[in-house]
Amino acid sequence: MNLPPYEIGNYADYEHCDYLISLGSNVTQADYPMQLRARYLQKYGKRVGPYAKSFKHVVVDPRFTNAAAKAVHGNIGEWVPLKPATDAYFLLGMIRWIIDNDRYKKEYLSIPSEQVAKNKGYRTWTDMTYLVGTKAPKKYLTGKDAGLGQSDFVVLVGGKPKMFQEAEGLADLDASATINGVEYKTVFRMLKERSQEKSLADCDAVCDIPAGSIAHIADEFTSAKHPVIEMFRGPVQQTNGWYNGQALCILNILVDNIDRKGGYISGHSAYKGDVTVKGRKPAGIRVDCKAPYQGKKQTSTRPWYLPAAAFRGVTSAFFANVRKSYPYKTKAYLNYYNDPAYTMPHNQNVIEALMDLNAMPLTFSIDAYMGETSALCDYVLPDTEYLERLGGFKTYPPIKTQVWGLRQPVVGSFDPVTHEYKPIRPDTKMGDDILITLAKECGLPGFGKNATAEGLEINNSWDYWNEYYKHKDFTEGLDPNGSLARLGGKFQNPGPKYQYTDKYSSGDYTSFPGGRQTRVLFTYQEKIAAGKNSMTGTFFDGLPMYRTIVDCKEQPLDPGLLMEYPFQLHTYKDTFHTQSRTMNNLWLASIKPQNYAEINPADAEKLGVNSGDWVKVKSPSSHQIDTDYPNFAKISKDCYPNYIGEGWFKFQIKVTSRIRPGLFSVCNSYGRFGAGARKWYMNGKQQGHDERVGAGFHLNVLYMADPVLKDIVLIDPVGGGTQSYGSPLRVERI
């Protein structure tokens, strides 16, 4: 949506919206910041706040989450038990209903430029009137190509082409034209045609929800004064994830709620510091293939991902590529603040790579615990605990003012002269200190003597952060008597007048502190449409698509396979755990000592099982463990005591109506085989362990591998996200 890179996505303005759709966002149990969002929703539940009486919360999720339970309590909300991986049909179905019934903001969508937006009292405008070619690669028509002069975009006004900035009023919205023998359509016309590729009946059926569900939700959504639909990982951690996220953003654009009070508000630019360094810039080709494919052959042997979509890289691709020495051989691997041997979907490939000396000759891990990944590395460099770190962090869009938190150690001490940190445990160091020491040993620029342009020394974490907090929005460094250290950060006044601006429409927009106040919102994604799928050589689409699960060549899964494996894998996270970092806290572990595989009562009846019984489960690719992953097979008894061979894993079940039929749902964070869950030794001496840490079950080995590549989890060909929900499974009673 044309967000600057420093802003953290979009969320609902919970305080002032009156109709909220949460799609795949476990809003009161996970996500960021969970506590604040839960407080806002709790207020609505207690009938306080400006829109308490009219507020409705629709939770779209395969699981009856705590948020869904809160929403339906007293008939003030609704739970839509969407079938996993069908999000595109739900979202595009809503778009179709809104367009078919003229429930979009026509004037807003017809604005072609910033000047027209300002004249009409809007802070943003969209690309809905911009013309796009109908032949691949489908790009925006420019003024130069249309013979009109230098311009990025061309619109139609009364059917005649004009450069977008020369249109004095509204442009044609639902239109097309032939220019120089080539047909062009407005983005709106293309979106309309895309949405009409499936009927609403088809969409309800694919989503496996009651007929008419999408229509009535779209009707209520567009009837509300302040509607908003939000997401987190649910819709985007899928092979159609990029397009699902795009479709959700488009829904908010259609009702003109972006950056508006009670709408879909962007993350702000946090307060900034700086450490100025010359010569520190990475170079080369990333091993996870986050780059346009530039090989000599027409298509690649393994996928490459568009930098415009895969913002943070494609970690799943990294480990699979390493085993193939693709695109080059890896000599060493340094792991920090990550536990892929436990957390990665299809993690057998990660474990195999870490144990393969040819694939990874040298491995290091910086870790506060002997985690699953660290236990498989050659060297482990002991990190400090979370209470022993320096740093800082920003927060997320529900906080509508500018914020920066300062992280300071609450235990240990700093040497008053060298500022070296003295931890409370022997032979440990802050992760920053370890990385800086390694950088100095390697002779990397920006560390040690004359580290910065000013000639300052950076020898440890304190040196770095003290310098950071002396620049830009900060001035006093880590002075213990300064306001930054005493307040624990820097915080803008959170009062209402600082949250909303009255420059446009009497304070109807969020203040967007430190960010871009005025911007065009892009419905169409030209950078994606100009990129190719490296495995097929075909251009990607610039608009959302009706799809469920696809492989790396964008082919749907074989329907026969889905008949043979009729269950779908599903996972979620409890409020009191955070991925792989908390089960070894025995106080937290005591809240729920183990997890179970959860199935719906209808499925339990078909299988002839009850809560406490055992079932065996396999995916279409889990049988490869015994043939393609010999190192994993060797340690599977220690890592996965529930593995019973030939791809089958046994699970103890819990029967619950909290999940929709057809799911095999396993809560994350359990089934640990590191972090003290098993016996382990250092220098021949047994270290402390507790079997309670390893209680329950882990599900990552059940993720289906891509049927084309066969050695990597299914990944979004555009954005690089993993197919975290919906892997087909076969479940049988033991």
XYZ file of C-alpha atoms in Angstrom:
734
model
C 0.000 0.000 0.000
C 3.012 2.291 -0.519
C 4.083 2.187 3.121
C 7.585 3.500 3.889
C 9.896 0.654 4.970
C 10.119 1.829 8.592
C 6.398 1.411 9.255
C 5.041 -1.822 10.720
C 2.045 -2.804 8.638
C -1.536 -1.919 9.510
C -3.992 -2.769 12.273
C -7.481 -1.726 13.239
C -8.040 1.401 15.263
C -9.839 -0.574 17.982
C -10.733 2.487 19.966
C -13.046 3.961 17.344
C -14.100 1.248 14.877
C -17.666 -0.038 15.111
C -17.373 -3.138 12.898
C -14.242 -5.266 13.133
C -13.382 -8.373 11.112
C -10.337 -10.246 12.460
C -9.109 -12.697 9.828
C -6.557 -15.224 11.054
C -5.524 -12.889 13.871
C -5.577 -14.571 17.268
C -6.240 -11.171 18.728
C -6.554 -11.912 22.459
C -4.018 -14.757 22.658
C -1.159 -13.730 20.376
C -0.157 -11.040 17.861
C 1.299 -7.644 18.756
C 0.627 -5.868 21.112
C -1.715 -8.490 22.514
C -2.395 -6.850 25.861
C -3.420 -3.467 24.474
C -5.678 -4.952 21.801
C -7.321 -7.241 24.349
C -8.005 -4.242 26.592
C -9.786 -2.379 23.815
C -11.928 -5.406 23.001
C -12.629 -5.977 26.668
C -13.942 -2.423 26.934
C -16.374 -3.101 24.109
C -17.499 -6.258 25.848
C -18.302 -4.196 28.936
C -20.266 -1.663 26.840
C -17.947 1.319 27.288
C -16.276 3.434 24.615
C -17.674 5.639 21.834
C -19.185 2.807 19.754
C -19.848 0.218 22.436
C -23.529 -0.205 21.676
C -23.109 -0.574 17.925
C -19.777 -2.439 17.897
C -19.659 -5.890 16.317
C -16.643 -8.200 16.134
C -16.532 -10.899 13.442
C -13.786 -13.479 13.991
C -12.903 -15.469 10.873
C -10.796 -18.408 11.988
C -10.915 -22.227 11.796
C -10.616 -22.254 15.593
C -13.075 -20.865 18.117
C -10.509 -18.577 19.709
C -10.883 -16.633 22.926
C -11.641 -13.597 20.768
C -14.398 -15.535 18.977
C -15.840 -16.609 22.328
C -15.843 -13.000 23.462
C -17.385 -11.869 20.173
C -20.364 -14.225 20.244
C -21.067 -13.726 23.947
C -24.397 -11.938 24.245
C -24.885 -12.098 20.463
C -22.692 -9.041 19.875
C -20.416 -10.751 17.360
C -19.934 -13.716 15.091
C -17.559 -16.630 14.496
C -16.969 -17.695 10.888
C -15.204 -21.104 10.917
C -13.341 -20.674 7.645
C -11.746 -23.753 6.096
C -7.941 -23.370 6.120
C -6.331 -22.043 2.914
C -9.609 -20.660 1.501
C -9.022 -17.039 2.553
C -8.816 -15.819 -1.053
C -12.389 -16.944 -1.713
C -13.665 -15.190 1.393
C -11.847 -11.929 0.623
C -12.451 -11.791 -3.124
C -16.036 -12.875 -2.493
C -16.487 -9.827 -0.261
C -14.890 -7.634 -2.922
C -17.277 -9.036 -5.526
C -20.364 -8.344 -3.401
C -19.224 -4.799 -2.620
C -18.585 -3.975 -6.276
C -21.712 -5.737 -7.584
C -23.858 -3.828 -5.095
C -22.174 -0.426 -5.508
C -21.191 -0.297 -1.849
C -17.707 1.137 -2.424
C -16.704 4.796 -1.981
C -16.984 5.873 -5.621
C -15.870 9.489 -5.243
C -12.809 8.495 -3.238
C -11.782 5.757 -5.673
C -12.213 8.169 -8.608
C -9.624 10.643 -7.272
C -6.572 10.565 -9.585
C -4.023 12.738 -7.770
C -2.893 14.445 -4.593
C -4.177 17.840 -5.681
C -7.677 16.557 -6.392
C -7.598 14.673 -3.064
C -6.715 17.875 -1.203
C -9.391 19.856 -3.040
C -12.009 17.348 -1.933
C -10.798 16.970 1.657
C -8.991 13.619 1.424
C -5.486 12.853 2.647
C -4.944 9.763 0.488
C -5.981 8.656 -2.970
C -5.725 5.404 -4.931
C -4.584 3.992 -8.272
C -8.093 2.716 -9.103
C -8.404 5.074 -12.123
C -4.912 4.409 -13.491
C -4.724 2.496 -16.771
C -2.930 -0.858 -16.959
C -2.038 -2.867 -20.053
C -3.808 -6.151 -20.713
C -0.758 -7.979 -22.108
C 1.933 -9.425 -19.832
C 3.857 -7.931 -18.236
C 0.827 -5.864 -17.296
C 2.220 -2.450 -16.373
C 0.756 0.966 -15.773
C 0.368 3.065 -18.908
C 2.709 6.062 -18.686
C 2.276 9.468 -20.227
C 5.350 8.871 -22.337
C 3.943 5.635 -23.802
C 0.605 7.336 -24.481
C 2.274 10.258 -26.247
C 1.073 12.737 -23.617
C 4.389 13.718 -22.055
C 6.351 12.677 -18.985
C 4.040 11.107 -16.456
C 3.986 8.005 -14.266
C 0.289 7.279 -14.813
C -2.512 7.913 -17.279
C -6.239 8.170 -16.511
C -9.383 8.612 -18.555
C -11.543 11.707 -18.148
C -14.757 11.461 -20.124
C -13.191 8.597 -22.059
C -10.137 10.612 -23.121
C -6.580 9.859 -21.884
C -4.948 12.410 -19.602
C -1.843 12.491 -17.476
C -3.027 11.812 -13.924
C -1.723 15.094 -12.483
C -3.492 17.124 -15.176
C -6.963 15.828 -14.319
C -8.721 18.712 -12.593
C -11.472 16.594 -11.070
C -12.546 12.972 -10.810
C -11.366 10.444 -13.411
C -13.275 7.565 -15.020
C -13.379 4.622 -12.614
C -14.887 1.601 -14.386
C -13.440 2.103 -17.857
C -11.140 0.879 -20.618
C -9.594 2.271 -23.792
C -7.542 1.194 -26.792
C -4.450 3.357 -27.200
C -1.985 2.825 -30.036
C -3.655 -0.481 -30.793
C -3.280 -1.818 -27.224
C -6.163 -2.305 -24.801
C -5.856 -0.729 -21.375
C -8.185 -0.995 -18.401
C -8.486 0.922 -15.169
C -7.308 -0.907 -12.076
C -10.905 -0.847 -10.838
C -12.186 -2.526 -14.023
C -9.508 -5.221 -13.719
C -10.370 -5.792 -10.055
C -14.067 -5.992 -10.882
C -13.441 -8.588 -13.591
C -11.160 -10.588 -11.313
C -13.743 -10.668 -8.527
C -16.400 -11.883 -10.972
C -14.406 -14.990 -11.919
C -16.211 -16.884 -9.141
C -19.783 -16.646 -7.887
C -20.623 -15.963 -4.252
C -22.118 -19.444 -4.064
C -18.757 -20.855 -5.180
C -16.953 -18.788 -2.549
C -19.199 -19.918 0.311
C -18.855 -23.524 -0.835
C -15.047 -23.452 -1.069
C -14.826 -21.767 2.351
C -17.241 -24.436 3.646
C -19.415 -21.884 5.427
C -23.218 -21.488 5.228
C -24.574 -20.118 1.961
C -24.998 -16.355 2.096
C -22.343 -15.853 4.792
C -20.024 -13.722 2.668
C -22.888 -11.584 1.359
C -24.311 -10.771 4.788
C -20.861 -9.953 6.234
C -20.035 -7.714 3.262
C -23.414 -6.014 3.691
C -22.819 -5.343 7.397
C -19.219 -4.289 6.748
C -20.197 -1.616 4.236
C -23.174 -0.466 6.318
C -21.035 0.390 9.356
C -19.749 3.899 10.011
C -16.227 2.779 10.840
C -15.618 -0.713 9.398
C -12.207 -2.371 9.279
C -10.882 -5.822 8.414
C -7.486 -6.811 9.793
C -5.146 -9.783 9.646
C -2.020 -11.222 11.073
C -0.236 -14.425 10.036
C -3.332 -16.508 9.304
C -4.077 -15.372 5.739
C -0.501 -14.585 4.699
C 1.390 -17.651 5.914
C 0.114 -19.595 2.933
C 1.142 -20.278 -0.648
C -1.409 -17.656 -1.705
C -0.398 -15.420 1.183
C 0.797 -12.386 -0.757
C -2.455 -12.185 -2.693
C -4.559 -12.810 0.422
C -2.899 -9.890 2.168
C -3.336 -7.711 -0.908
C -7.044 -8.570 -1.103
C -7.559 -7.653 2.542
C -5.874 -4.281 2.031
C -8.086 -3.678 -1.014
C -11.216 -4.285 1.070
C -10.163 -1.482 3.395
C -9.353 0.769 0.436
C -12.820 0.181 -1.046
C -14.459 1.663 2.058
C -11.900 4.487 2.440
C -10.706 3.669 5.947
C -6.908 3.746 5.492
C -5.262 5.996 8.108
C -8.689 7.130 9.266
C -9.950 7.308 12.802
C -11.643 3.968 13.445
C -10.079 2.484 10.313
C -7.038 0.540 9.131
C -4.146 2.532 10.548
C -0.481 2.271 9.656
C 2.403 1.701 11.984
C 4.243 4.901 12.707
C 7.887 5.756 12.351
C 9.478 5.196 15.755
C 11.926 7.587 17.340
C 15.340 7.084 15.745
C 18.961 7.083 16.743
C 22.008 6.361 14.625
C 25.513 4.961 14.526
C 27.194 6.380 11.437
C 29.546 3.881 9.820
C 31.342 4.000 6.490
C 32.004 0.899 4.434
C 29.625 -1.508 6.173
C 27.389 -2.820 3.404
C 26.629 -6.447 2.537
C 27.205 -7.601 -1.019
C 26.626 -10.713 -3.090
C 23.730 -13.078 -3.794
C 21.696 -14.288 -0.844
C 21.641 -18.042 -0.379
C 17.878 -17.972 0.301
C 17.411 -16.726 -3.303
C 15.720 -13.483 -2.343
C 16.600 -11.891 -5.677
C 15.286 -11.851 -9.256
C 16.392 -14.951 -11.135
C 19.300 -14.140 -13.463
C 20.406 -17.587 -14.591
C 21.353 -18.481 -18.147
C 18.521 -20.996 -18.511
C 14.956 -19.846 -19.134
C 13.779 -21.342 -15.842
C 15.529 -22.153 -12.575
C 15.901 -25.508 -10.857
C 14.892 -23.994 -7.509
C 12.674 -20.951 -6.784
C 13.904 -17.369 -6.581
C 11.771 -14.820 -4.779
C 10.978 -11.183 -5.547
C 12.656 -8.716 -3.157
C 9.545 -6.537 -3.471
C 7.524 -9.263 -1.736
C 9.974 -11.319 0.342
C 10.945 -8.424 2.616
C 12.688 -10.390 5.360
C 14.048 -13.275 3.354
C 12.973 -16.884 2.878
C 14.431 -18.915 5.727
C 12.773 -22.170 4.689
C 14.457 -21.933 1.296
C 17.837 -21.383 2.931
C 18.121 -24.807 4.550
C 16.803 -26.698 1.539
C 19.200 -24.810 -0.725
C 22.152 -25.491 1.555
C 21.681 -29.252 1.180
C 21.815 -28.832 -2.606
C 24.748 -26.352 -2.512
C 22.415 -23.972 -4.342
C 23.135 -21.354 -5.581
C 26.600 -21.980 -4.100
C 28.191 -24.031 -1.342
C 27.882 -22.715 2.202
C 31.066 -22.845 4.276
C 29.785 -21.701 7.658
C 26.501 -20.951 9.404
C 25.944 -18.645 12.384
C 22.589 -19.005 14.159
C 21.314 -16.307 16.521
C 17.915 -15.713 18.143
C 16.470 -18.504 16.062
C 15.649 -22.176 16.569
C 14.814 -23.514 13.095
C 15.434 -27.151 14.030
C 12.321 -26.862 16.203
C 10.276 -24.025 14.701
C 10.657 -24.516 10.951
C 7.782 -26.234 9.122
C 9.113 -29.455 7.552
C 11.966 -29.181 10.044
C 13.438 -32.570 9.161
C 15.191 -30.744 6.333
C 16.758 -28.286 8.803
C 18.009 -31.042 11.075
C 19.404 -32.943 8.102
C 21.280 -29.868 6.851
C 22.764 -29.112 10.280
C 24.022 -32.705 10.616
C 25.383 -32.930 7.073
C 29.072 -31.957 7.195
C 29.180 -31.612 3.428
C 26.234 -29.196 3.424
C 27.310 -27.219 6.500
C 30.986 -27.841 7.335
C 31.039 -25.383 10.241
C 28.129 -24.263 12.435
C 27.815 -21.842 15.370
C 24.891 -20.866 17.559
C 24.464 -18.002 20.009
C 21.921 -19.187 22.562
C 20.957 -18.734 26.195
C 19.919 -22.406 26.317
C 20.990 -25.629 24.673
C 18.136 -25.356 22.205
C 17.298 -27.841 19.463
C 19.365 -26.013 16.864
C 22.254 -25.245 19.198
C 22.566 -28.909 20.160
C 23.289 -29.725 16.495
C 25.936 -27.024 16.020
C 29.719 -27.373 16.342
C 30.088 -24.425 18.694
C 27.622 -22.870 21.113
C 28.322 -19.351 22.362
C 26.271 -18.826 25.552
C 24.006 -15.768 25.414
C 22.584 -13.897 28.397
C 18.937 -13.969 29.424
C 16.357 -11.405 28.306
C 16.845 -9.497 31.565
C 20.535 -8.984 30.692
C 20.415 -7.028 27.455
C 20.752 -3.529 26.072
C 18.796 -2.344 23.078
C 15.535 -0.785 22.043
C 12.322 -1.483 20.214
C 9.352 0.191 18.616
C 5.751 -0.872 18.860
C 2.766 -1.514 16.626
C -0.103 0.489 15.056
C -2.639 0.189 17.902
C -0.276 2.606 19.668
C -1.217 5.749 17.774
C 1.645 7.927 18.998
C 5.412 7.825 18.548
C 7.208 5.432 20.887
C 10.631 3.958 21.540
C 11.369 1.594 24.398
C 14.820 1.305 25.939
C 15.895 -2.154 27.030
C 18.346 -2.126 29.940
C 19.771 -4.967 32.044
C 18.028 -5.404 35.381
C 20.684 -7.767 36.726
C 24.471 -7.863 36.367
C 26.607 -4.741 36.078
C 28.789 -2.679 33.727
C 32.473 -1.987 34.271
C 32.618 1.777 34.949
C 35.680 2.231 32.700
C 35.408 -0.280 29.823
C 31.604 -0.649 29.999
C 31.976 -4.393 29.556
C 28.906 -6.141 30.929
C 29.398 -8.555 33.823
C 26.582 -11.124 33.706
C 25.242 -13.063 36.657
C 26.232 -16.420 35.119
C 29.816 -17.373 34.256
C 30.944 -17.829 30.645
C 28.038 -15.898 29.149
C 27.958 -12.701 27.100
C 25.315 -10.438 25.633
C 24.511 -11.476 22.086
C 25.586 -8.002 20.919
C 28.943 -8.409 22.646
C 29.518 -11.781 20.986
C 28.688 -10.405 17.543
C 30.906 -7.340 18.030
C 33.800 -9.527 19.200
C 33.412 -11.727 16.113
C 33.250 -8.661 13.871
C 36.468 -7.271 15.334
C 38.253 -10.610 14.903
C 37.117 -10.704 11.275
C 38.277 -7.139 10.665
C 34.844 -5.903 9.629
C 34.387 -2.117 9.335
C 32.405 -0.245 11.971
C 33.820 -1.984 15.051
C 36.785 -1.518 17.371
C 39.022 1.529 17.031
C 37.871 4.289 14.687
C 34.613 2.415 14.172
C 32.539 5.391 13.081
C 33.046 8.421 10.927
C 33.788 10.366 14.122
C 36.555 7.978 15.122
C 34.640 6.551 18.059
C 35.492 3.103 19.442
C 32.792 0.425 19.492
C 34.008 -2.559 21.480
C 30.829 -3.743 23.155
C 27.075 -3.399 23.334
C 27.211 -0.379 25.663
C 29.477 1.516 23.238
C 27.120 0.869 20.357
C 23.864 1.822 22.067
C 25.382 4.810 23.845
C 26.373 6.174 20.431
C 22.984 5.284 18.953
C 21.168 7.240 21.651
C 23.152 10.427 20.992
C 21.800 11.097 17.512
C 18.630 12.142 15.699
C 15.684 11.940 18.139
C 17.986 11.245 21.116
C 20.745 13.351 22.690
C 21.916 12.007 26.035
C 23.085 8.458 25.303
C 22.863 5.976 28.154
C 23.388 8.586 30.863
C 21.707 6.947 33.898
C 20.494 10.361 35.038
C 18.968 11.270 31.689
C 15.268 11.044 30.897
C 15.745 8.187 28.415
C 17.248 5.832 30.990
C 14.977 6.962 33.815
C 11.734 6.653 31.804
C 12.774 3.494 29.997
C 12.311 5.079 26.575
C 10.847 8.055 24.779
C 7.101 8.445 24.473
C 4.930 11.001 22.723
C 1.971 12.360 24.665
C -0.794 9.729 24.154
C -3.642 12.228 24.491
C -6.287 12.309 21.727
C -5.066 15.574 20.208
C -1.726 13.914 19.491
C -3.336 10.827 17.937
C -5.384 12.534 15.240
C -4.754 15.502 12.992
C -7.333 18.151 12.150
C -5.603 19.212 8.935
C -8.064 17.133 6.922
C -11.736 16.594 7.617
C -11.790 17.813 11.219
C -9.425 15.279 12.777
C -10.715 12.255 10.882
C -7.217 10.925 10.131
C -4.580 9.469 12.426
C -1.613 11.719 13.096
C 0.827 9.170 11.610
C 3.708 10.556 13.726
C 7.055 10.606 11.995
C 5.582 8.995 8.891
C 4.159 9.895 5.516
C 0.994 11.929 5.942
C -0.106 12.049 2.306
C 0.262 9.120 -0.098
C -1.273 7.175 -2.930
C -2.547 3.690 -2.038
C -1.674 1.063 -4.615
C -4.309 -1.561 -5.263
C -2.417 -2.959 -8.237
C 1.122 -4.247 -7.624
C 3.172 -3.475 -10.722
C 6.458 -4.673 -9.211
C 4.917 -8.093 -8.747
C 3.304 -8.113 -12.196
C 6.684 -7.275 -13.745
C 8.352 -10.215 -11.991
C 8.464 -13.800 -13.174
C 8.009 -17.123 -11.448
C 11.531 -18.457 -11.928
C 10.264 -22.052 -12.095
C 7.897 -21.441 -15.021
C 9.112 -18.242 -16.674
C 5.624 -16.744 -16.544
C 4.805 -13.321 -15.102
C 3.078 -13.041 -11.763
C -0.304 -11.358 -11.460
C -0.641 -7.841 -10.091
C -4.040 -8.505 -8.484
C -5.303 -11.046 -5.924
C -6.240 -14.474 -7.241
C -8.836 -17.097 -6.359
C -6.513 -19.876 -5.145
C -6.054 -22.279 -2.277
C -2.788 -24.266 -1.929
C -0.375 -24.208 -4.885
C 3.128 -25.568 -5.434
C 6.226 -23.667 -6.562
C 4.943 -23.723 -10.163
C 1.593 -22.316 -8.996
C -0.196 -25.594 -9.672
C -3.007 -26.681 -7.314
C -2.631 -29.867 -5.306
C -3.886 -33.071 -6.890
C -7.571 -33.527 -5.877
C -6.927 -37.261 -5.554
C -4.269 -36.536 -2.946
C -6.759 -34.521 -0.916
C -9.180 -37.452 -0.997
C -6.463 -39.755 0.316
C -5.402 -37.252 2.978
C -8.735 -35.645 3.994
C -7.698 -33.917 7.246
C -5.956 -30.538 7.395
C -3.111 -29.608 9.689
C -3.778 -26.599 11.920
C -1.819 -24.864 14.655
C -2.288 -22.006 17.100
C -0.503 -20.433 20.044
C -1.561 -20.176 23.678
C -1.453 -16.832 25.467
C 1.229 -17.942 27.907
C 3.805 -19.240 25.399
C 5.943 -17.606 22.724
C 7.005 -20.089 20.054
C 10.158 -21.896 21.238
C 11.214 -19.650 24.081
C 9.010 -20.402 27.074
C 8.256 -24.092 27.646
C 11.441 -24.396 29.683
C 9.938 -21.914 32.132
C 8.381 -24.516 34.409
C 5.968 -22.040 35.986
C 4.467 -21.400 32.531
C 4.649 -25.090 31.667
C 2.578 -25.885 34.755
C -0.393 -23.871 33.424
C -1.018 -26.516 30.775
C 1.454 -29.387 31.296
C 0.964 -30.863 27.827
C -0.863 -30.273 24.574
C -3.010 -32.678 22.579
C -4.016 -33.095 18.977
C -7.469 -31.544 18.856
C -10.249 -32.846 16.595
C -13.906 -31.997 16.180
C -16.572 -34.312 17.726
C -17.899 -35.160 14.248
C -14.455 -36.427 13.227
C -14.012 -38.253 16.518
C -17.247 -40.123 15.909
C -16.124 -41.166 12.421
C -12.788 -42.377 13.774
C -14.383 -44.035 16.800
C -12.218 -42.223 19.351
C -12.670 -40.192 22.522
C -10.520 -37.689 24.404
C -7.413 -39.415 25.719
C -7.298 -41.996 22.912
C -4.395 -42.270 20.479
C -4.328 -41.857 16.712
C -1.613 -42.103 14.090
C -1.044 -39.368 11.530
C 0.982 -38.930 8.370
C 1.311 -36.353 5.579
C 1.904 -37.062 1.868
C 5.634 -36.483 2.398
C 6.361 -37.643 5.962
C 7.300 -41.134 4.703
C 10.452 -39.548 3.218
C 11.958 -39.431 6.718
C 13.167 -43.017 6.420
C 14.711 -42.565 2.958
C 15.625 -38.926 2.278
C 16.612 -37.826 5.778
C 18.986 -40.496 7.167
C 20.525 -38.223 9.808
C 17.084 -37.176 11.024
C 16.010 -40.823 11.173
C 18.986 -41.588 13.421
C 17.928 -39.120 16.078
C 14.158 -39.360 15.604
C 13.750 -41.578 18.686
C 15.253 -38.828 20.834
C 13.616 -35.917 19.016
C 10.260 -37.523 18.264
C 9.467 -40.409 20.599
C 5.993 -40.483 19.007
C 7.425 -41.512 15.613
C 6.322 -45.075 14.837
C 7.850 -45.489 11.367
C 6.843 -45.278 7.698
C 5.919 -41.620 8.111
C 3.393 -42.224 10.915
C 3.366 -40.256 14.176
C 1.148 -41.068 17.130
C -0.750 -38.363 19.009
C -3.020 -38.358 22.006
C -6.214 -36.533 21.132
C -8.640 -34.133 22.695
C -12.148 -33.869 21.287
C -13.406 -30.288 21.207
C -15.980 -28.169 19.404
C -13.533 -25.262 19.397
C -12.232 -26.298 15.991
C -14.169 -26.863 12.787
C -14.540 -30.394 11.368
C -11.722 -31.724 9.226
C -8.889 -30.224 11.264
C -6.025 -31.854 13.116
C -4.977 -28.983 15.387
C -1.849 -29.018 17.537
C -0.920 -26.069 19.756
C 2.585 -24.729 19.246
C 5.418 -24.588 21.855
C 5.226 -28.189 23.078
C 7.136 -31.379 22.230
C 10.536 -29.806 22.885
C 13.596 -32.012 22.428
C 16.123 -29.329 23.429
C 16.344 -26.573 26.044
C 16.725 -29.110 28.838
C 13.915 -31.433 27.767
C 16.326 -34.374 27.398
C 19.605 -35.379 29.025
C 22.560 -33.492 27.611
C 26.227 -33.206 28.412
C 28.915 -30.541 28.375
C 32.566 -31.542 28.612
C 31.397 -35.043 29.524
C 29.332 -33.805 32.452
C 25.570 -34.233 32.522
C 23.690 -30.955 32.694
C 20.353 -30.097 34.235
C 17.214 -31.225 32.466
C 13.527 -31.727 33.186
C 11.265 -33.978 31.142
C 8.346 -31.596 31.733
C 9.953 -29.237 29.207
C 9.489 -31.857 26.489
C 5.889 -32.799 27.312
C 3.303 -32.940 24.593
C 3.612 -33.027 20.825
C 5.337 -31.157 18.043
C 3.814 -30.955 14.566
C 6.412 -29.458 12.216
C 7.461 -32.818 10.761
C 3.916 -33.222 9.434
C 4.041 -30.259 7.059
C 3.724 -31.367 3.467
C 6.710 -30.878 1.178
C 6.320 -29.151 -2.171
C 5.355 -31.936 -4.635
C 7.700 -30.510 -7.294
C 10.802 -29.926 -5.153
C 10.040 -32.670 -2.584
C 12.598 -31.369 -0.050
C 11.056 -28.131 1.174
C 7.780 -27.056 2.727
C 5.183 -25.497 0.431
C 6.100 -21.815 0.027
C 4.315 -18.800 -1.434
C 5.978 -18.306 -4.858
C 5.520 -14.539 -4.517
C 6.092 -13.596 -0.890
C 8.074 -16.574 0.401
C 5.778 -17.393 3.340
C 5.272 -21.012 4.351
C 1.987 -22.879 4.049
C 1.440 -22.912 7.805
C -2.180 -24.081 7.717
C -3.925 -26.745 5.689
C -1.314 -29.405 4.913
C -3.289 -32.551 3.990
C -3.108 -35.369 6.538
C -4.338 -38.909 6.987
C -5.548 -39.748 10.506
C -6.334 -43.277 11.737
C -7.242 -44.763 15.065
C -4.597 -46.865 16.813
